[in-house]
mmCIF file of C-alpha atoms in Angstrom:
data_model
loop_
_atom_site.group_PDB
_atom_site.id
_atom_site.type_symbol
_atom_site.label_atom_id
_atom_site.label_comp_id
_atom_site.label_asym_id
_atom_site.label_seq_id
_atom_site.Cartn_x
_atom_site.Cartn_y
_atom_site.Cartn_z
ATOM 1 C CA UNK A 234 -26.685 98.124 -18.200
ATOM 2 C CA UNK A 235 -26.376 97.334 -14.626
ATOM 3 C CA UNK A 236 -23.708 98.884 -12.592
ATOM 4 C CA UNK A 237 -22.442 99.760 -9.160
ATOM 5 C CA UNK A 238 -24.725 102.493 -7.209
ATOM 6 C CA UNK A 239 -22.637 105.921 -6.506
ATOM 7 C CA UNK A 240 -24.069 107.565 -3.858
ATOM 8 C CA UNK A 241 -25.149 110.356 -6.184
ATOM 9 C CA UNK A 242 -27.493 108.295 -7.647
ATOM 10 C CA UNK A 243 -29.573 108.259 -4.656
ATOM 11 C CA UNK A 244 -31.561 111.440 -5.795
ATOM 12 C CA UNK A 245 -32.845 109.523 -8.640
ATOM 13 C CA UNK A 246 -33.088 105.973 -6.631
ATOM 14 C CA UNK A 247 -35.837 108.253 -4.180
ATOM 15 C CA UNK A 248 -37.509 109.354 -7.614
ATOM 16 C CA UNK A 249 -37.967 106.121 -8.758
ATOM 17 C CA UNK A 250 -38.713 104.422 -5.747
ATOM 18 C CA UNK A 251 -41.605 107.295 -4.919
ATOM 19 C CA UNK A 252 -43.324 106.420 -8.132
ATOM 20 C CA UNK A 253 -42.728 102.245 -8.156
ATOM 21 C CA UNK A 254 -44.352 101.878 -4.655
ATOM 22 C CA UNK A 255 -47.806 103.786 -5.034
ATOM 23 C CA UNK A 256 -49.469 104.247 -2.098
ATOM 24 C CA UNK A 257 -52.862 101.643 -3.358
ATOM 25 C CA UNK A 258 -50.458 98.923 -2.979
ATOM 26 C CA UNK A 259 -48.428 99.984 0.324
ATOM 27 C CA UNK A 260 -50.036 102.591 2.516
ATOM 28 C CA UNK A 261 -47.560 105.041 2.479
ATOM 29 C CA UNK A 262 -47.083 108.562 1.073
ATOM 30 C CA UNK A 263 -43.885 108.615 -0.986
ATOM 31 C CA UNK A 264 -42.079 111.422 -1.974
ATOM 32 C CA UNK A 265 -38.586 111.599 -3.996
ATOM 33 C CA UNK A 266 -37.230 113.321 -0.801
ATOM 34 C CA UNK A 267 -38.564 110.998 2.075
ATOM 35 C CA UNK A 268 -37.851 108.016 -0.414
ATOM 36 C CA UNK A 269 -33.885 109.558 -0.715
ATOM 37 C CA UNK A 270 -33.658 109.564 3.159
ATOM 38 C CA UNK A 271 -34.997 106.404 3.111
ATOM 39 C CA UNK A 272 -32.342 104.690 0.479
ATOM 40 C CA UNK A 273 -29.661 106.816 2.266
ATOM 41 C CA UNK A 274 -30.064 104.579 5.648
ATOM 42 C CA UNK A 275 -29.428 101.533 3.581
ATOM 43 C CA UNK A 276 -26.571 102.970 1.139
ATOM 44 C CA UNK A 277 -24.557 104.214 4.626
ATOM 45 C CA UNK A 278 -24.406 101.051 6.305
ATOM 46 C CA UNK A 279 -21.224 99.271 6.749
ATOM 47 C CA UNK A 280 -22.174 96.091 4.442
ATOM 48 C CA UNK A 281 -24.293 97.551 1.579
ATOM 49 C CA UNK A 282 -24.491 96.322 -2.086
ATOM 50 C CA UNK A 283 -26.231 98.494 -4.150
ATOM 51 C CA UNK A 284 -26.495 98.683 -8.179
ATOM 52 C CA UNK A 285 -28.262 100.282 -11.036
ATOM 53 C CA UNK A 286 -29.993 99.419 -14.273
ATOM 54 C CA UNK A 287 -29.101 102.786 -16.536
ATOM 55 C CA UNK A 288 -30.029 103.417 -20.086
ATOM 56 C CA UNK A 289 -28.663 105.931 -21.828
ATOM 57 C CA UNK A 290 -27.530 108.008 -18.727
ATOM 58 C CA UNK A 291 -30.790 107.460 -16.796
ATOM 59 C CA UNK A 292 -31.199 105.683 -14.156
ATOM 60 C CA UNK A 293 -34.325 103.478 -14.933
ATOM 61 C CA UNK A 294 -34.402 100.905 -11.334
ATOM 62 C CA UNK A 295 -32.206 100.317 -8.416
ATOM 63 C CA UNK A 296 -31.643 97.588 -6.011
ATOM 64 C CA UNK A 297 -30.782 97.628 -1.856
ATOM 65 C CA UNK A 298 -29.139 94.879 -0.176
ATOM 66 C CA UNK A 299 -27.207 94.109 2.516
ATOM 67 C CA UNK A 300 -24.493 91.302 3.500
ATOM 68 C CA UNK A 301 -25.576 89.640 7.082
ATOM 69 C CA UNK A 302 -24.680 87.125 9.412
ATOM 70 C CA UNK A 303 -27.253 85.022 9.727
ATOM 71 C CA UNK A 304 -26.844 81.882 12.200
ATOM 72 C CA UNK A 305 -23.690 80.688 11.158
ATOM 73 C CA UNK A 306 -23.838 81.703 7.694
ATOM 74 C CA UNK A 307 -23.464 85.179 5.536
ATOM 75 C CA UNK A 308 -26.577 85.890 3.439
ATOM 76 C CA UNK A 309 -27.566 89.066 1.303
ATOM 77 C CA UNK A 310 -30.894 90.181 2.693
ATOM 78 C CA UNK A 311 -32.711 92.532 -0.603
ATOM 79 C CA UNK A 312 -33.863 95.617 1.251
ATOM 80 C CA UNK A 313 -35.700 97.524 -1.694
ATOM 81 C CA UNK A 314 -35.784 97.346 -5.207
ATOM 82 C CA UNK A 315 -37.400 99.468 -7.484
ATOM 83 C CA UNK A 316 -37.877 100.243 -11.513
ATOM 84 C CA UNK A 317 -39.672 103.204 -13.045
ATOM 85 C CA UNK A 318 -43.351 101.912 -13.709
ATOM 86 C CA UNK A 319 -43.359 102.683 -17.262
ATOM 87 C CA UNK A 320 -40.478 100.495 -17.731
ATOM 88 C CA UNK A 321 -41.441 97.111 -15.198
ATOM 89 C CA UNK A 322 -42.088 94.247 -17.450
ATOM 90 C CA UNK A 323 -38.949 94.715 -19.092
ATOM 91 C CA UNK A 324 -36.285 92.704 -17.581
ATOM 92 C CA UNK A 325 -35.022 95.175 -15.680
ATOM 93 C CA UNK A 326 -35.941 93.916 -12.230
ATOM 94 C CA UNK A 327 -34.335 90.125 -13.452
ATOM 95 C CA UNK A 328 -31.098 91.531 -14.474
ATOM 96 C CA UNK A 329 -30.560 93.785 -10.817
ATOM 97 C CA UNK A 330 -31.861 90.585 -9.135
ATOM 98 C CA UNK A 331 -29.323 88.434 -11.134
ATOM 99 C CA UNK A 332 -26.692 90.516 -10.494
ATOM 100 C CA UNK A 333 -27.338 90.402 -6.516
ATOM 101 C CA UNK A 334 -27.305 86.166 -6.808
ATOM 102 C CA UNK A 335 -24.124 86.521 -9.015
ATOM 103 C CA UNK A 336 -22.621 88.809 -6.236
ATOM 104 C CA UNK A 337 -23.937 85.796 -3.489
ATOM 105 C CA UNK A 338 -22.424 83.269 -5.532
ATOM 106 C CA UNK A 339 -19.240 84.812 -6.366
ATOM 107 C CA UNK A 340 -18.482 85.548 -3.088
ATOM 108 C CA UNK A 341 -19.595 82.078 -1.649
ATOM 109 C CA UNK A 342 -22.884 83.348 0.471
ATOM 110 C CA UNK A 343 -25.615 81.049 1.539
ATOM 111 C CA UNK A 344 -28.127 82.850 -0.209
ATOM 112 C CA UNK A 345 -30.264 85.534 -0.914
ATOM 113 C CA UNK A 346 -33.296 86.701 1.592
ATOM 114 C CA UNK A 347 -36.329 89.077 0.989
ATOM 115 C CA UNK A 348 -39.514 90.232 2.337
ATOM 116 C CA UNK A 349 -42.382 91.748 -0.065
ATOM 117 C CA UNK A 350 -46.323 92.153 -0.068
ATOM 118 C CA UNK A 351 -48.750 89.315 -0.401
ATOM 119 C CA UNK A 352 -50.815 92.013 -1.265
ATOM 120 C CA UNK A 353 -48.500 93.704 -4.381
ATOM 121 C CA UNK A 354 -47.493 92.233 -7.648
ATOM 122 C CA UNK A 355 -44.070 91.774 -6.259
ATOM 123 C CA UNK A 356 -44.213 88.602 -4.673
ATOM 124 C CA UNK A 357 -45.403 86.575 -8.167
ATOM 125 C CA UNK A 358 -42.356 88.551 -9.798
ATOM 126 C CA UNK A 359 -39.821 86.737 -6.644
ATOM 127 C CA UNK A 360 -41.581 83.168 -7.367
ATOM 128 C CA UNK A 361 -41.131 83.466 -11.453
ATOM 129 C CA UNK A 362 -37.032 84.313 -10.254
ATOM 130 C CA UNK A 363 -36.947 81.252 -8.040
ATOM 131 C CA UNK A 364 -37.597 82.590 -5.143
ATOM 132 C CA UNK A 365 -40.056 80.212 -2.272
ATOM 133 C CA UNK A 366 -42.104 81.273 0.491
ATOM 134 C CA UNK A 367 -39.853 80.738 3.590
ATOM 135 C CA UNK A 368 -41.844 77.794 6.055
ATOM 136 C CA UNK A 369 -41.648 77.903 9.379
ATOM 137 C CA UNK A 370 -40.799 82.272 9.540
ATOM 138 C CA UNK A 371 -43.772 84.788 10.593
ATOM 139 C CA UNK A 372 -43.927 88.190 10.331
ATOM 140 C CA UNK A 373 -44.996 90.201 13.551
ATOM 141 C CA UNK A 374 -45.657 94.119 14.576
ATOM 142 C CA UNK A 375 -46.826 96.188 17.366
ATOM 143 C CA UNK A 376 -48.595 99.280 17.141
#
């Protein structure tokens, strides 16, 4: 069942989030406590939507997002999701996704934005949910 995040379900949000996003695929040392600090940026600000899938009492994955202005228009941008890795495959993922564009919808948004690997599993999971690759955007850094 998917339902509205509480904030104390960040603890477990950090715990799953650690173990979804292995350091192989994305370079960085997660821990359930550096993960938690991490959610907690995104849960505190002003325009957050946040929900859980939960089975049985456990919280099994957990989606980030955030309502922006963008141009003219209000879109949700997805900040993180996660889902235990035992449990990906499942459906789980689809139905927090799902509820996000239902949330968009409902409330007469533009649309829904991420970001994800090329390099991870994610981005074939975004395409099969009808999600494109955005023309004409880059993605730049400094060091």
């Amino acid at each position: 069942m998917v339902r509205q995040m509480k904030s104390e379900d960040l603890t477990h949000c950090g715990e799953i989030y650690a173990k979804a996003f292995p350091m192989e695929y994305w370079g960085i040392d997660w821990t359930p406590e550096n993960a938690t600090e991490y959610l907690s940026d995104y849960f505190e600000q002003k325009k957050f939507i946040g929900y859980v899938y939960e089975e049985n009492k456990e919280i099994i994955g957990c989606i980030f997002a955030l309502c922006k202005i963008s141009g003219s228009k209000k879109e949700i941008y997805v900040n993180e999701m996660a889902v235990l890795p035992d449990r990906q495959g499942r459906g789980i993922g689809k139905q927090l996704l799902n509820t996000v564009l239902e949330y968009s919808s409902k409330m007469g948004l533009a649309g829904v934005v991420l970001y994800t690997s090329e390099y991870a599993p994610a981005a074939k999971f975004y395409e099969n949910n009808g999600f494109k690759v955005s023309q004409g955007t880059i993605c730049m850094y400094r060091d």
